[in-house]
mmCIF file of C-alpha atoms in Angstrom:
data_model
loop_
_atom_site.group_PDB
_atom_site.id
_atom_site.type_symbol
_atom_site.label_atom_id
_atom_site.label_comp_id
_atom_site.label_asym_id
_atom_site.label_seq_id
_atom_site.Cartn_x
_atom_site.Cartn_y
_atom_site.Cartn_z
ATOM 1 C CA MET A 1 -0.391 -0.241 -0.645
ATOM 2 C CA GLY A 2 1.367 3.013 -1.265
ATOM 3 C CA SER A 3 2.205 5.620 1.971
ATOM 4 C CA TRP A 4 0.221 8.508 0.675
ATOM 5 C CA LEU A 5 -2.392 6.057 1.269
ATOM 6 C CA ARG A 6 -1.469 3.962 4.409
ATOM 7 C CA SER A 7 -1.591 6.836 5.937
ATOM 8 C CA PHE A 8 -5.562 6.688 5.915
ATOM 9 C CA PHE A 9 -5.541 3.776 7.997
ATOM 10 C CA THR A 10 -3.045 4.402 11.218
ATOM 11 C CA PRO A 11 -3.678 5.073 14.305
ATOM 12 C CA ALA A 12 -5.069 7.448 15.622
ATOM 13 C CA VAL A 13 -2.004 9.033 17.410
ATOM 14 C CA ASN A 14 -0.153 8.689 14.161
ATOM 15 C CA TRP A 15 -3.096 10.850 12.573
ATOM 16 C CA VAL A 16 -1.857 12.779 9.617
ATOM 17 C CA PRO A 17 -1.994 16.442 9.745
ATOM 18 C CA VAL A 18 -4.884 18.130 8.267
ATOM 19 C CA GLN A 19 -3.059 20.295 5.822
ATOM 20 C CA ASN A 20 -1.136 17.240 4.741
ATOM 21 C CA LEU A 21 -5.189 15.839 3.998
ATOM 22 C CA GLN A 22 -5.525 19.172 1.729
ATOM 23 C CA LYS A 23 -3.040 18.650 0.394
ATOM 24 C CA TYR A 24 -3.942 14.768 -1.090
ATOM 25 C CA GLY A 25 -6.916 15.533 -1.643
ATOM 26 C CA SER A 26 -5.697 18.685 -4.162
ATOM 27 C CA VAL A 27 -3.667 16.311 -6.159
ATOM 28 C CA LEU A 28 -6.762 13.610 -5.889
ATOM 29 C CA ASN A 29 -9.118 17.263 -7.621
ATOM 30 C CA SER A 30 -5.949 17.788 -10.427
ATOM 31 C CA PHE A 31 -6.290 14.014 -11.270
ATOM 32 C CA LEU A 32 -10.297 13.990 -11.674
ATOM 33 C CA PRO A 33 -11.205 15.613 -14.804
ATOM 34 C CA GLY A 34 -8.754 14.279 -17.409
ATOM 35 C CA ILE A 35 -10.393 10.417 -15.951
ATOM 36 C CA LEU A 36 -13.685 12.103 -16.090
ATOM 37 C CA ALA A 37 -12.862 13.927 -20.152
ATOM 38 C CA ASN A 38 -11.799 10.646 -20.612
ATOM 39 C CA GLU A 39 -14.467 9.096 -19.949
ATOM 40 C CA GLU A 40 -16.707 11.532 -21.829
ATOM 41 C CA ALA A 41 -15.140 11.424 -24.532
ATOM 42 C CA THR A 42 -15.183 7.615 -25.011
ATOM 43 C CA LYS A 43 -18.919 8.025 -24.260
ATOM 44 C CA ARG A 44 -18.708 10.572 -26.479
ATOM 45 C CA SER A 45 -17.093 8.471 -29.731
ATOM 46 C CA LEU A 46 -19.304 5.521 -29.245
ATOM 47 C CA GLN A 47 -22.843 7.232 -29.893
ATOM 48 C CA ASP A 48 -21.129 7.885 -33.344
ATOM 49 C CA ASP A 49 -23.334 5.824 -36.655
ATOM 50 C CA THR A 50 -25.564 4.839 -33.845
ATOM 51 C CA SER A 51 -28.147 3.475 -36.693
ATOM 52 C CA GLN A 52 -25.307 1.575 -39.134
ATOM 53 C CA ASN A 53 -24.128 0.182 -35.789
ATOM 54 C CA VAL A 54 -27.238 -1.690 -35.415
ATOM 55 C CA GLU A 55 -27.237 -2.730 -38.764
ATOM 56 C CA ASP A 56 -23.674 -4.115 -38.822
ATOM 57 C CA VAL A 57 -24.225 -6.144 -35.482
ATOM 58 C CA GLN A 58 -27.317 -7.364 -36.702
ATOM 59 C CA LYS A 59 -25.676 -8.542 -40.000
ATOM 60 C CA ILE A 60 -22.741 -9.879 -38.264
ATOM 61 C CA ILE A 61 -25.065 -12.459 -36.146
ATOM 62 C CA GLY A 62 -27.549 -12.947 -38.968
ATOM 63 C CA TYR A 63 -30.401 -11.926 -36.478
ATOM 64 C CA HIS A 64 -32.948 -9.074 -37.082
ATOM 65 C CA PHE A 65 -34.534 -7.276 -33.593
ATOM 66 C CA ASN A 66 -37.671 -6.266 -32.933
ATOM 67 C CA ASP A 67 -36.322 -5.164 -30.548
ATOM 68 C CA HIS A 68 -33.365 -2.531 -31.163
ATOM 69 C CA ASN A 69 -32.665 -1.028 -27.199
ATOM 70 C CA LEU A 70 -32.182 -5.410 -26.562
ATOM 71 C CA LEU A 71 -29.894 -4.757 -28.348
ATOM 72 C CA TRP A 72 -28.069 -2.165 -27.141
ATOM 73 C CA GLN A 73 -28.863 -2.831 -23.735
ATOM 74 C CA ALA A 74 -26.674 -5.977 -24.973
ATOM 75 C CA PHE A 75 -23.280 -3.512 -26.158
ATOM 76 C CA THR A 76 -23.712 -2.033 -22.830
ATOM 77 C CA HIS A 77 -21.202 -1.905 -20.501
ATOM 78 C CA PRO A 78 -22.180 -1.168 -16.478
ATOM 79 C CA SER A 79 -19.703 1.950 -16.697
ATOM 80 C CA TYR A 80 -21.456 3.318 -20.147
ATOM 81 C CA ASP A 81 -23.597 5.520 -17.720
ATOM 82 C CA ARG A 82 -25.190 6.345 -14.421
ATOM 83 C CA ASP A 83 -28.467 5.517 -14.806
ATOM 84 C CA CYS A 84 -27.974 2.627 -18.088
ATOM 85 C CA ILE A 85 -29.465 -0.683 -18.414
ATOM 86 C CA SER A 86 -26.086 -2.719 -19.087
ATOM 87 C CA TYR A 87 -26.117 -5.956 -20.387
ATOM 88 C CA GLU A 88 -25.451 -8.246 -16.989
ATOM 89 C CA ARG A 89 -29.253 -9.068 -16.697
ATOM 90 C CA LEU A 90 -28.952 -10.444 -21.135
ATOM 91 C CA GLU A 91 -25.671 -11.936 -19.981
ATOM 92 C CA TYR A 92 -26.994 -13.492 -17.386
ATOM 93 C CA VAL A 93 -29.666 -15.070 -19.817
ATOM 94 C CA GLY A 94 -27.188 -15.675 -22.377
ATOM 95 C CA ASP A 95 -25.236 -18.044 -20.385
ATOM 96 C CA SER A 96 -27.253 -20.280 -19.849
ATOM 97 C CA VAL A 97 -28.665 -20.330 -22.997
ATOM 98 C CA LEU A 98 -25.590 -20.463 -24.438
ATOM 99 C CA ASN A 99 -24.660 -24.093 -22.019
ATOM 100 C CA LEU A 100 -27.779 -25.578 -23.537
ATOM 101 C CA MET A 101 -26.897 -25.035 -26.712
ATOM 102 C CA ILE A 102 -24.287 -26.376 -26.445
ATOM 103 C CA THR A 103 -25.310 -28.711 -24.663
ATOM 104 C CA LYS A 104 -27.979 -30.340 -26.508
ATOM 105 C CA GLN A 105 -25.804 -30.161 -30.050
ATOM 106 C CA GLN A 106 -23.143 -32.109 -27.840
ATOM 107 C CA PHE A 107 -25.667 -34.902 -26.472
ATOM 108 C CA SER A 108 -26.333 -35.408 -30.497
ATOM 109 C CA LYS A 109 -23.031 -35.563 -32.057
ATOM 110 C CA TYR A 110 -21.314 -37.576 -29.488
ATOM 111 C CA PRO A 111 -23.697 -40.088 -28.058
ATOM 112 C CA ASN A 112 -21.137 -42.701 -26.963
ATOM 113 C CA LEU A 113 -19.878 -40.272 -24.212
ATOM 114 C CA PRO A 114 -20.891 -39.951 -20.364
ATOM 115 C CA PRO A 115 -21.932 -36.615 -18.719
ATOM 116 C CA GLY A 116 -18.978 -37.399 -17.166
ATOM 117 C CA LEU A 117 -16.824 -36.716 -20.410
ATOM 118 C CA LEU A 118 -19.842 -33.822 -21.600
ATOM 119 C CA SER A 119 -19.119 -31.981 -18.938
ATOM 120 C CA PRO A 120 -15.725 -30.653 -19.599
ATOM 121 C CA LEU A 121 -15.588 -31.095 -23.514
ATOM 122 C CA ARG A 122 -18.545 -28.249 -22.667
ATOM 123 C CA ALA A 123 -16.711 -26.011 -20.497
ATOM 124 C CA ALA A 124 -14.164 -25.808 -22.384
ATOM 125 C CA ASN A 125 -16.114 -24.119 -25.038
ATOM 126 C CA VAL A 126 -17.255 -21.744 -22.984
ATOM 127 C CA ASP A 127 -14.094 -20.784 -20.756
ATOM 128 C CA THR A 128 -12.938 -16.765 -20.902
ATOM 129 C CA GLU A 129 -10.405 -17.023 -23.352
ATOM 130 C CA LYS A 130 -13.044 -18.305 -26.016
ATOM 131 C CA LEU A 131 -15.391 -16.683 -25.573
ATOM 132 C CA ALA A 132 -13.163 -13.468 -26.092
ATOM 133 C CA ARG A 133 -11.830 -14.375 -28.846
ATOM 134 C CA VAL A 134 -15.629 -14.753 -30.809
ATOM 135 C CA ALA A 135 -15.652 -11.380 -29.916
ATOM 136 C CA VAL A 136 -12.392 -10.466 -31.580
ATOM 137 C CA LYS A 137 -13.140 -12.682 -34.722
ATOM 138 C CA HIS A 138 -16.503 -10.320 -35.226
ATOM 139 C CA SER A 139 -16.020 -7.720 -34.096
ATOM 140 C CA PHE A 140 -18.094 -7.501 -30.809
ATOM 141 C CA HIS A 141 -15.361 -4.884 -29.166
ATOM 142 C CA LYS A 142 -16.389 -2.261 -31.156
ATOM 143 C CA TYR A 143 -19.346 -1.527 -30.835
ATOM 144 C CA LEU A 144 -18.775 -2.290 -26.891
ATOM 145 C CA ARG A 145 -20.623 0.911 -25.876
ATOM 146 C CA HIS A 146 -18.418 1.544 -21.664
ATOM 147 C CA GLY A 147 -17.037 4.885 -19.727
ATOM 148 C CA ARG A 148 -13.536 2.956 -19.112
ATOM 149 C CA PRO A 149 -10.399 3.190 -21.027
ATOM 150 C CA ILE A 150 -8.174 1.381 -19.629
ATOM 151 C CA LEU A 151 -11.222 -0.959 -21.232
ATOM 152 C CA THR A 152 -10.211 0.271 -24.472
ATOM 153 C CA ARG A 153 -6.568 -0.356 -24.448
ATOM 154 C CA ARG A 154 -6.906 -4.130 -21.998
ATOM 155 C CA ILE A 155 -9.296 -5.415 -25.819
ATOM 156 C CA GLN A 156 -5.821 -3.963 -27.992
ATOM 157 C CA SER A 157 -3.487 -5.971 -25.653
ATOM 158 C CA PHE A 158 -5.430 -9.123 -25.605
ATOM 159 C CA ILE A 159 -5.181 -9.129 -29.406
ATOM 160 C CA ASN A 160 -2.164 -7.657 -30.479
ATOM 161 C CA VAL A 161 -0.885 -11.345 -28.515
ATOM 162 C CA LEU A 162 -4.002 -13.564 -30.410
ATOM 163 C CA PRO A 163 -1.369 -13.899 -33.215
ATOM 164 C CA GLU A 164 1.123 -15.460 -30.849
ATOM 165 C CA TYR A 165 -1.626 -18.218 -29.940
ATOM 166 C CA PRO A 166 -3.353 -18.752 -33.096
ATOM 167 C CA LEU A 167 -6.093 -21.414 -30.890
ATOM 168 C CA HIS A 168 -5.052 -20.904 -26.828
ATOM 169 C CA SER A 169 -2.998 -19.511 -24.436
ATOM 170 C CA HIS A 170 -4.852 -21.969 -22.071
ATOM 171 C CA GLY A 171 -4.452 -19.106 -19.844
ATOM 172 C CA LEU A 172 -1.114 -17.422 -20.659
ATOM 173 C CA ILE A 173 -2.815 -14.596 -21.582
ATOM 174 C CA ASN A 174 -5.152 -12.389 -19.311
ATOM 175 C CA ALA A 175 -9.389 -12.453 -22.113
ATOM 176 C CA PRO A 176 -11.082 -10.141 -20.846
ATOM 177 C CA LYS A 177 -13.885 -10.924 -19.335
ATOM 178 C CA VAL A 178 -16.122 -7.837 -21.430
ATOM 179 C CA LEU A 179 -15.459 -9.687 -24.415
ATOM 180 C CA ALA A 180 -16.747 -12.871 -23.272
ATOM 181 C CA ASP A 181 -19.933 -10.475 -21.540
ATOM 182 C CA VAL A 182 -20.923 -9.464 -24.980
ATOM 183 C CA VAL A 183 -20.706 -12.320 -26.854
ATOM 184 C CA GLU A 184 -23.613 -14.177 -23.630
ATOM 185 C CA SER A 185 -25.105 -11.278 -23.882
ATOM 186 C CA THR A 186 -25.534 -11.252 -26.887
ATOM 187 C CA ILE A 187 -27.400 -14.803 -27.068
ATOM 188 C CA GLY A 188 -29.245 -13.580 -24.277
ATOM 189 C CA ALA A 189 -30.919 -10.631 -26.851
ATOM 190 C CA VAL A 190 -31.864 -13.274 -29.107
ATOM 191 C CA PHE A 191 -32.515 -15.821 -26.902
ATOM 192 C CA ILE A 192 -35.176 -12.391 -25.475
ATOM 193 C CA ASP A 193 -36.180 -10.751 -28.731
ATOM 194 C CA SER A 194 -36.746 -14.022 -30.622
ATOM 195 C CA ASN A 195 -39.768 -15.269 -27.564
ATOM 196 C CA SER A 196 -37.312 -17.063 -25.817
ATOM 197 C CA SER A 197 -37.033 -20.049 -28.556
ATOM 198 C CA ILE A 198 -33.349 -21.822 -28.165
ATOM 199 C CA ASP A 199 -34.857 -23.461 -32.289
ATOM 200 C CA THR A 200 -34.705 -18.927 -33.101
ATOM 201 C CA THR A 201 -31.161 -18.711 -30.952
ATOM 202 C CA TRP A 202 -29.586 -20.955 -32.874
ATOM 203 C CA GLU A 203 -31.132 -21.038 -36.414
ATOM 204 C CA HIS A 204 -30.832 -17.646 -36.863
ATOM 205 C CA SER A 205 -28.182 -16.555 -35.029
ATOM 206 C CA SER A 206 -25.776 -17.450 -38.604
ATOM 207 C CA LEU A 207 -23.402 -16.105 -41.071
ATOM 208 C CA SER A 208 -23.385 -16.365 -44.476
ATOM 209 C CA SER A 209 -20.254 -17.487 -45.320
ATOM 210 C CA PRO A 210 -18.307 -19.312 -48.872
ATOM 211 C CA LEU A 211 -17.172 -21.735 -46.824
ATOM 212 C CA ASN A 212 -20.003 -22.628 -44.819
ATOM 213 C CA ALA A 213 -23.705 -21.196 -46.375
ATOM 214 C CA SER A 214 -25.201 -21.057 -42.835
ATOM 215 C CA CYS A 215 -22.885 -21.271 -39.960
ATOM 216 C CA PHE A 216 -23.308 -20.635 -36.310
ATOM 217 C CA TRP A 217 -21.495 -17.448 -35.198
ATOM 218 C CA PHE A 218 -20.125 -18.203 -31.906
ATOM 219 C CA TRP A 219 -20.006 -22.133 -33.236
ATOM 220 C CA THR A 220 -17.797 -20.615 -36.262
ATOM 221 C CA THR A 221 -15.398 -20.796 -33.683
ATOM 222 C CA CYS A 222 -15.558 -22.568 -30.765
ATOM 223 C CA ARG A 223 -16.101 -26.141 -31.152
#
């Protein structure tokens, strides 16, 4: 713990003089405007071309939303605005739906595997790094709305190191959880918008590809 911070937790007999508290407060105040300005600049840059962004994301996942608010909610980090509705609830839904879809797929694909082997196989396909790779592969990070510039730096650092580990780093790199969260929240948004249809969520979350005309946008990376 830094000496200035430790001073706030020392016993009363060693309490910091008032003038020192004022000095520390002055230092903090000098940093605060810059931090807030960076957050506001980040938010403003993410507000540009909103309608185009909606269309772009819908093309990526191959699904047209009845309620565009669900789509934007899926890409809104809690830091975006004090009163915003973030992706957290949709992420909660998407996590469960994703596990169910993969469970269903593996149950059919591997009829002879027991649950003891299916469980780790499923877990390996939904770990944070794999989900983060899905987000990067389909450029989800470009549409993430947030108010923390540090998230942008962490995401870029993750992207920069991916070529060193084309498939998986097995824990050697730090995958930003926010990227995994957005994948799950997007799945949750499709599920809710489609009136809780597992089949629709699976069928319509697809990509048009020269190699595969109907390729599930998540499964293209995670199988």
